[in-house]
């Protein structure tokens, strides 16, 4: 069911890459999982990492610098791909990087020809979690979610939609309001059609305006990020959280850009923040 | 003179990639430099990292997980390429991964057609250091060297040849005795010709047998490394160091392989070991 593509000892644990036939997307899907050192029988918290435009599972797996912290904190780290792939999967007609392959935007598309296979919402929130909890020592009661750029959008929208499931939500340079920026208008229009009401479930700012809540959100944003002003617009999330009474820790980082050099710099901080919240849920659970 | 290919803020410092026209190799050469956060005018220790077969500067730059430790310890980290490249540069006739492009073995070739451009010894020990000390806040009195596999061979042979220059030598899964293993016999024979006497300057074990010394050497070796028994043979270095009275800290790591997952796991340990020795030289210097 899960085909092992590679498995490597790293930081005392195991970094593996798997492939499987996905029902949600009607394609083969690839993902990576880091399992930290642990005791036999032990169940561990799991952090979901959603990647950005043009990425696969491999970018964060190779460049994310998350393993040392995950090993120290006892966290499983799961990195899905960003879209369905394969001969059968339609792409952006012009081959653009911001739609189609590598740009699934974590929605279930309703528009042809994308509706049949671009079902990343179902894949990431239902199908892949079932696989993870069936095959790895992961505790479904201790989950958190983070992501980068388009994946930050995914982490925010999924985290806000399932607050009971995710004990922590964080993002690096997220797209916070896709309905209001060019990347998002293209993607949500292309996958969901022209009725902007249907976009609101896939827009973190709109979700908060419509009543979604989270205990706390952590965001880091580089000030040398070339997408900051036109595509990311963290001030919109800041305003929405302020209105809703959501504690947002948004740190603007001078000189940092949109790359994995930025992500890897603050990855340990994010994982510590997640672990603190995952531990709290552990402490609150019955002994 | 130095063309900047990319520059990214990372872990409080700057990770950059440069290209330049090399006199030694008669080609363009690419290398990366990480400069940690530092005070204006401050001169910093510099760690040289030599990469293995099939690698460029990019592998360790992206996957090495060295920046957090270099930032904390105040170390410049330089990663050269592994061979000359370009239209003019001859490759292995069969296109093998273990000779020619990406496999310069850190020697100055004497055999045609390689002698003209495969001059990585001169490049790494003379030309690139001159560039580094001209363009970066690096202190020539505080240098150390490390490498992986073929680059471990390079770090050991260069470190043993210039003990006054390198305050620390370490390696991940190095080729310790190229004269005695297939990779080395092919490379040294192809670049230096059939007279094995000329190989001894490029064989760490032979160098030690011939009188070269180092204060201490640190080596980590994975026991799941597929090249361990035929190509790497750390026991030969162990025996040579024991005979010569060189303190070798060789740690065999169960389950670890030959990949960057192995290197990145122990990178921080190596950098701390280097920093301790680089600091000692700093302390011993006149005030």
XYZ file of C-alpha atoms in Angstrom:
574
model
C 0.000 0.000 0.000
C 2.857 2.350 0.930
C 5.856 1.970 -1.327
C 9.085 3.058 0.358
C 11.118 5.262 -1.998
C 13.942 5.939 0.431
C 14.703 5.689 4.103
C 17.707 7.260 5.852
C 18.811 7.447 9.451
C 19.004 11.118 10.445
C 19.434 12.854 13.794
C 18.783 9.578 15.594
C 15.457 8.989 13.835
C 14.344 7.968 10.365
C 13.635 10.184 7.355
C 11.612 8.318 4.749
C 9.823 9.034 1.491
C 6.775 7.037 0.422
C 4.552 6.698 -2.627
C 0.978 5.425 -2.740
C -2.044 5.302 -5.014
C -4.379 8.066 -3.853
C -8.126 7.668 -4.015
C -8.660 11.390 -3.506
C -6.539 12.483 -6.464
C -6.733 9.384 -8.674
C -2.942 9.528 -8.993
C 0.179 8.340 -7.273
C 1.166 10.680 -4.448
C 4.524 11.050 -2.720
C 5.166 12.312 0.806
C 7.925 12.278 3.398
C 7.823 11.426 7.096
C 10.457 11.976 9.750
C 10.043 9.780 12.819
C 12.233 10.881 15.739
C 13.912 8.477 18.147
C 11.261 7.033 20.470
C 10.403 4.099 22.713
C 8.640 1.027 21.286
C 4.890 1.499 21.569
C 5.196 5.233 22.210
C 2.737 7.503 20.364
C 4.148 10.822 19.203
C 2.755 14.238 18.279
C 2.708 14.961 14.547
C 3.455 18.243 12.770
C 2.087 18.680 9.245
C 4.129 20.842 6.884
C 2.443 22.119 3.715
C 4.765 23.402 0.985
C 4.536 26.309 -1.415
C 4.274 26.930 -5.148
C 6.672 24.915 -7.318
C 7.606 22.621 -4.421
C 7.218 18.914 -3.778
C 7.702 17.063 -0.475
C 11.443 17.169 -1.237
C 12.153 20.874 -0.690
C 11.450 20.985 3.021
C 12.726 17.438 3.485
C 16.143 18.416 2.132
C 16.382 22.095 3.075
C 14.019 22.598 6.016
C 16.493 21.901 8.855
C 13.673 20.477 10.981
C 15.135 17.132 12.001
C 17.417 18.216 14.857
C 14.508 19.989 16.577
C 12.019 17.193 15.829
C 14.465 14.679 17.308
C 14.993 16.798 20.430
C 11.278 17.520 20.863
C 9.951 14.085 19.866
C 7.868 15.251 16.891
C 6.863 13.336 13.764
C 7.089 15.640 10.724
C 4.944 14.924 7.642
C 5.457 16.711 4.308
C 2.894 16.044 1.548
C 3.264 17.002 -2.091
C 1.542 20.171 -3.379
C -0.645 18.731 -6.157
C -1.559 15.540 -7.940
C 0.969 14.545 -10.608
C 1.180 12.172 -13.538
C 0.204 11.740 -17.177
C -3.505 11.982 -16.394
C -3.319 15.226 -14.401
C -4.236 18.466 -16.213
C -1.816 21.379 -15.810
C -2.029 25.119 -16.295
C -2.621 25.594 -20.044
C 0.351 27.964 -20.214
C 2.497 25.854 -17.868
C 2.620 28.642 -15.260
C 4.184 27.922 -11.871
C 1.245 29.335 -9.940
C -1.567 27.060 -11.154
C -1.909 23.357 -11.883
C 1.009 21.080 -11.095
C 2.765 22.057 -7.831
C 0.029 24.613 -7.177
C -2.955 22.685 -5.823
C -3.722 25.411 -3.245
C -5.120 22.801 -0.818
C -8.667 22.942 -2.222
C -11.040 20.395 -3.758
C -11.519 21.794 -7.253
C -15.033 21.996 -8.637
C -14.204 23.325 -12.112
C -13.412 21.105 -15.089
C -10.907 19.747 -15.998
C -9.457 20.056 -12.488
C -12.354 18.778 -10.371
C -11.555 15.098 -10.835
C -7.973 15.108 -9.524
C -7.177 18.433 -7.818
C -8.592 17.316 -4.480
C -5.763 18.320 -2.166
C -8.136 19.375 0.653
C -9.530 15.847 0.918
C -6.091 14.363 0.414
C -4.420 16.376 3.167
C -7.288 16.412 5.665
C -8.658 12.870 5.214
C -6.785 10.389 3.079
C -3.193 11.101 4.125
C -4.013 11.399 7.860
C -5.676 7.955 7.743
C -2.508 6.531 6.188
C -0.242 8.268 8.684
C -2.145 7.039 11.727
C -2.317 3.527 10.284
C 1.400 3.244 9.515
C 3.311 5.465 11.948
C 3.451 5.881 15.755
C 1.494 9.153 15.540
C -1.120 10.283 18.038
C -4.210 11.774 16.336
C -4.953 13.728 19.520
C -1.651 15.625 19.187
C -1.497 17.281 15.790
C -0.319 20.674 14.623
C 0.105 22.270 11.207
C 2.512 24.674 9.541
C 3.349 25.711 6.009
C 5.137 28.081 3.668
C 3.576 30.575 1.243
C 0.795 28.629 -0.554
C 1.366 26.002 2.127
C 1.012 28.690 4.798
C -2.381 29.409 3.231
C -3.131 25.680 3.487
C -1.978 25.497 7.110
C -4.053 28.531 8.109
C -7.253 27.460 6.324
C -7.036 23.835 7.459
C -6.028 24.814 10.989
C -8.880 27.316 11.260
C -11.368 24.787 9.855
C -10.372 22.027 12.292
C -9.395 23.844 15.499
C -10.204 20.734 17.554
C -7.705 18.730 15.542
C -4.729 21.093 15.384
C -3.213 22.287 18.654
C -0.956 24.776 16.912
C -0.955 26.675 13.611
C 2.031 28.498 12.188
C 3.280 29.737 8.855
C 6.298 31.139 7.054
C 5.383 33.934 4.626
C 1.813 32.696 4.108
C -0.727 33.791 1.527
C -3.257 35.013 4.096
C -6.036 36.340 1.862
C -6.006 34.578 -1.521
C -9.296 36.216 -2.548
C -7.524 39.572 -2.473
C -4.239 38.788 -4.261
C -3.290 37.741 -7.824
C -1.988 34.233 -6.998
C -5.142 33.435 -5.079
C -7.589 34.980 -7.524
C -6.094 32.923 -10.325
C -6.059 29.696 -8.335
C -9.389 29.943 -6.545
C -11.067 31.194 -9.728
C -9.541 28.384 -11.746
C -10.296 25.597 -9.289
C -13.557 26.831 -7.710
C -15.087 29.053 -10.389
C -16.269 32.633 -10.404
C -18.576 32.636 -7.374
C -16.376 34.301 -4.768
C -18.646 33.134 -1.941
C -17.226 29.639 -2.467
C -13.707 30.992 -2.027
C -14.256 32.132 1.558
C -13.703 28.657 3.021
C -10.257 28.772 1.423
C -9.188 32.205 2.563
C -7.816 32.537 6.106
C -8.886 36.160 6.500
C -12.400 35.428 5.213
C -12.667 32.354 7.439
C -11.856 34.485 10.493
C -14.334 37.166 9.359
C -16.920 34.384 9.063
C -16.291 33.193 12.618
C -13.444 30.662 12.492
C -11.158 30.843 15.514
C -7.804 29.520 16.671
C -6.220 29.790 20.083
C -3.031 31.297 18.666
C -1.230 31.683 15.354
C 2.500 32.149 14.771
C 3.719 33.778 11.547
C 7.192 34.830 10.410
C 7.542 37.091 7.395
C 10.742 38.268 5.736
C 10.869 41.940 4.797
C 13.061 41.253 1.736
C 10.442 38.823 0.428
C 9.650 39.865 -3.155
C 6.036 38.658 -2.791
C 5.311 40.526 0.429
C 3.303 43.483 -0.803
C 1.377 42.026 -3.706
C 0.749 38.387 -2.751
C 1.232 37.856 0.987
C -0.073 40.980 2.738
C 0.265 39.843 6.361
C -1.372 43.089 7.530
C -4.709 41.644 6.394
C -4.285 38.693 8.772
C -3.154 41.067 11.498
C -6.352 43.114 11.138
C -8.606 40.057 10.995
C -7.009 38.511 14.093
C -7.205 41.795 15.977
C -10.935 42.104 15.198
C -11.577 38.490 16.165
C -9.474 38.454 19.324
C -7.109 35.785 17.970
C -3.581 35.980 19.404
C -1.340 36.393 16.375
C 2.419 36.475 16.859
C 3.569 38.001 13.575
C 7.283 38.739 13.394
C 8.629 40.767 10.493
C 12.228 39.775 9.801
C 14.442 42.413 8.174
C 16.635 41.135 5.298
C 14.984 37.701 5.019
C 13.493 36.604 1.690
C 10.992 33.916 0.590
C 13.480 31.035 0.378
C 14.264 27.975 2.454
C 17.183 29.953 3.891
C 14.474 31.999 5.621
C 12.342 28.987 6.577
C 15.265 26.968 7.948
C 16.399 29.914 10.070
C 13.129 30.031 12.019
C 12.100 26.367 11.776
C 13.419 25.470 15.240
C 11.561 28.405 16.815
C 8.334 27.262 15.162
C 8.776 23.643 16.195
C 9.441 24.669 19.809
C 6.279 26.766 19.750
C 4.349 23.794 18.371
C 5.840 21.379 20.915
C 4.843 23.636 23.791
C 1.234 23.593 22.588
C 1.263 19.887 21.796
C 2.678 19.178 25.265
C -0.051 21.238 26.890
C -2.667 19.060 25.205
C -0.735 16.021 26.414
C -0.704 17.386 29.957
C -4.431 18.111 29.797
C -5.252 14.578 28.665
C -6.352 11.989 31.261
C -3.356 10.148 32.755
C 36.170 39.491 -10.402
C 33.630 37.677 -8.198
C 30.188 37.424 -9.757
C 27.429 37.020 -7.181
C 25.031 34.264 -8.230
C 22.808 34.472 -5.163
C 22.832 35.897 -1.689
C 20.338 35.042 1.067
C 20.035 36.020 4.687
C 20.191 32.858 6.802
C 20.521 32.259 10.539
C 21.444 35.905 11.039
C 24.287 35.807 8.509
C 24.599 35.652 4.743
C 24.726 32.598 2.501
C 26.086 33.483 -0.933
C 27.151 31.737 -4.106
C 29.835 33.205 -6.368
C 31.338 32.484 -9.784
C 34.768 33.547 -11.040
C 37.226 32.843 -13.830
C 39.846 30.502 -12.384
C 43.467 30.699 -13.474
C 44.222 27.313 -11.952
C 41.555 25.429 -13.884
C 41.157 27.668 -16.927
C 37.402 27.573 -16.389
C 34.677 29.328 -14.480
C 34.406 28.025 -10.938
C 31.500 28.314 -8.513
C 31.677 28.252 -4.715
C 29.525 29.168 -1.733
C 30.389 31.132 1.400
C 28.396 31.535 4.597
C 29.377 34.560 6.663
C 27.904 34.504 10.188
C 26.687 37.600 12.019
C 29.724 39.601 13.154
C 30.952 43.047 14.133
C 32.269 45.465 11.477
C 36.011 44.962 11.076
C 35.974 41.628 12.905
C 38.059 38.812 11.367
C 36.537 35.360 11.634
C 37.813 31.786 11.545
C 37.088 29.930 8.319
C 36.089 26.288 7.857
C 36.696 24.722 4.434
C 34.267 22.000 3.354
C 35.276 19.741 0.465
C 32.484 17.750 -1.166
C 32.296 14.237 -2.527
C 31.797 12.494 -5.859
C 28.910 13.793 -7.991
C 28.524 16.911 -5.815
C 28.918 20.619 -6.454
C 29.081 23.418 -3.873
C 25.274 23.192 -3.746
C 24.818 19.876 -1.932
C 26.299 20.912 1.383
C 25.024 24.463 0.966
C 21.433 23.239 0.758
C 21.524 20.048 2.829
C 24.481 20.395 5.206
C 22.649 22.035 8.149
C 25.804 23.941 9.080
C 24.485 27.504 9.287
C 22.902 27.439 12.753
C 26.174 26.187 14.273
C 28.345 28.530 12.187
C 26.186 31.456 13.298
C 26.416 30.432 16.960
C 30.164 29.758 16.798
C 31.116 32.663 14.510
C 32.556 30.549 11.684
C 32.819 31.364 7.976
C 32.022 28.244 5.921
C 33.441 27.887 2.386
C 32.283 25.156 -0.030
C 34.177 24.854 -3.336
C 33.067 22.815 -6.336
C 34.583 19.353 -6.906
C 36.086 19.777 -10.399
C 36.478 22.235 -13.245
C 33.399 22.417 -15.478
C 32.493 23.786 -18.883
C 32.655 23.011 -22.593
C 36.465 22.917 -22.576
C 36.812 20.459 -19.699
C 37.432 16.781 -20.571
C 35.256 14.214 -18.774
C 35.510 10.506 -18.103
C 35.296 8.867 -21.561
C 32.443 6.662 -20.333
C 30.769 9.475 -18.345
C 31.308 7.646 -15.042
C 30.472 9.443 -11.787
C 33.818 8.597 -10.183
C 36.219 10.273 -12.632
C 36.264 13.555 -14.533
C 33.498 16.073 -13.890
C 32.500 16.210 -10.176
C 35.413 13.899 -9.368
C 38.552 16.044 -9.346
C 39.932 14.240 -6.277
C 41.722 17.429 -5.134
C 44.894 16.738 -7.157
C 46.800 18.587 -9.885
C 46.565 16.152 -12.785
C 49.728 15.401 -14.755
C 48.215 13.088 -17.364
C 46.717 14.313 -20.650
C 44.045 15.384 -21.382
C 43.377 16.251 -17.725
C 46.624 18.016 -16.792
C 45.628 21.375 -18.193
C 42.401 21.915 -16.207
C 42.091 19.327 -13.424
C 44.169 21.366 -10.984
C 41.934 21.244 -7.922
C 44.872 21.037 -5.488
C 46.173 24.413 -6.640
C 42.645 25.792 -6.834
C 41.674 24.793 -3.290
C 45.018 25.433 -1.587
C 46.136 28.618 -3.395
C 43.749 30.370 -5.753
C 40.508 30.148 -3.800
C 42.114 30.997 -0.414
C 43.580 34.170 -1.959
C 40.105 35.142 -3.171
C 38.487 34.342 0.170
C 40.948 36.412 2.193
C 40.686 39.291 -0.269
C 36.882 39.439 -0.269
C 35.626 38.163 3.089
C 36.316 38.948 6.773
C 38.281 35.707 7.161
C 41.422 35.326 9.277
C 44.123 33.256 7.493
C 45.583 32.384 10.886
C 42.372 30.584 11.876
C 41.538 27.951 9.289
C 40.266 24.415 9.515
C 39.173 21.854 6.946
C 36.545 19.137 6.666
C 35.018 17.077 3.893
C 32.849 14.161 2.848
C 33.944 10.985 1.054
C 36.211 12.167 -1.819
C 36.142 15.527 -0.027
C 37.148 13.786 3.195
C 40.149 12.515 1.255
C 40.814 16.093 0.169
C 40.453 17.449 3.716
C 42.792 14.813 5.150
C 45.501 15.160 2.480
C 45.397 18.957 2.442
C 45.203 19.175 6.230
C 48.142 16.773 6.653
C 50.172 18.655 4.025
C 49.626 22.071 5.646
C 49.439 21.371 9.398
C 50.558 24.922 10.150
C 47.620 26.278 8.178
C 44.742 24.097 9.402
C 44.018 24.041 13.118
C 41.518 21.202 12.781
C 40.862 18.382 10.310
C 37.701 16.307 10.212
C 35.816 14.137 7.780
C 32.539 12.346 7.198
C 33.036 8.896 5.622
C 36.347 9.802 3.986
C 38.335 7.858 1.402
C 41.389 7.421 3.622
C 43.667 5.377 1.374
C 42.849 5.991 -2.297
C 45.914 3.995 -3.446
C 44.324 0.899 -1.960
C 40.687 1.194 -3.155
C 38.974 1.112 -6.571
C 37.760 4.748 -6.619
C 41.224 5.987 -5.778
C 43.139 3.670 -8.084
C 41.008 4.815 -10.994
C 41.272 8.502 -10.134
C 44.929 8.709 -9.124
C 45.955 6.479 -12.033
C 43.925 8.558 -14.466
C 45.070 11.964 -13.210
C 48.647 11.146 -12.060
C 49.635 8.152 -14.175
C 50.921 4.703 -13.316
C 53.809 5.582 -10.994
C 52.275 4.893 -7.612
C 55.051 6.790 -5.832
C 53.451 10.006 -7.110
C 50.148 8.963 -5.531
C 51.474 8.994 -1.973
C 51.139 12.757 -1.578
C 47.423 12.272 -2.297
C 46.757 9.398 0.063
C 46.188 10.249 3.740
C 47.425 6.895 5.015
C 50.564 7.054 2.834
C 51.195 10.651 3.896
C 51.122 9.619 7.543
C 53.381 6.636 6.813
C 55.754 9.089 5.117
C 55.862 11.339 8.163
C 52.978 13.803 7.874
C 51.384 14.657 11.204
C 48.318 16.393 12.588
C 47.499 17.252 16.152
C 44.139 15.484 15.991
C 41.689 14.159 13.428
C 37.934 13.661 13.835
C 36.099 11.150 11.619
C 32.516 9.916 11.644
C 31.614 6.852 9.629
C 28.155 5.309 9.147
C 27.973 1.548 9.442
C 25.174 1.303 6.865
C 27.365 3.127 4.328
C 27.402 0.994 1.162
C 30.970 2.141 0.366
C 32.421 1.339 3.781
C 34.227 -1.931 3.137
C 35.437 -1.515 -0.417
C 36.125 2.228 -0.805
C 36.429 3.905 2.592
C 38.199 1.414 4.920
C 38.589 3.657 7.987
C 40.540 0.885 9.730
C 43.511 1.789 7.518
C 43.505 5.341 8.889
C 43.055 3.972 12.393
C 46.173 1.808 12.019
C 48.240 4.602 10.453
C 47.294 7.101 13.174
C 48.004 4.549 15.915
C 51.478 3.888 14.494
C 52.192 7.578 14.115
C 50.814 8.676 17.466
C 48.122 10.875 15.898
C 45.002 11.252 18.025
C 42.161 9.996 15.836
C 38.595 10.194 17.106
C 36.832 7.759 14.787
C 33.191 7.137 15.639
C 31.332 4.344 13.869
C 27.641 5.213 13.676
C 25.231 2.273 13.472
C 22.425 2.658 10.884
C 23.860 5.779 9.199
C 24.567 5.735 5.458
C 26.679 7.846 3.065
C 24.117 10.621 2.508
C 23.677 14.202 3.648
C 21.199 12.865 6.203
C 24.277 11.376 7.875
C 26.464 14.448 7.367
C 23.841 16.896 8.623
C 23.276 14.805 11.752
C 26.884 15.183 12.901
C 27.723 18.553 11.315
C 27.150 20.530 14.518
C 29.400 18.174 16.499
C 32.164 18.621 13.926
C 31.823 22.403 13.850
C 31.974 22.579 17.663
C 35.129 20.454 17.581
C 36.616 22.780 14.954
C 35.632 25.916 16.872
C 37.284 24.638 20.033
C 40.571 24.167 18.130
C 40.240 27.434 16.251
C 39.604 29.250 19.522
C 42.697 27.709 21.064
C 44.803 29.131 18.239
C 43.109 32.466 18.798
C 43.928 32.313 22.510
C 47.538 31.362 21.767
C 48.023 34.276 19.366
C 49.674 37.473 20.617
C 47.122 39.871 22.084
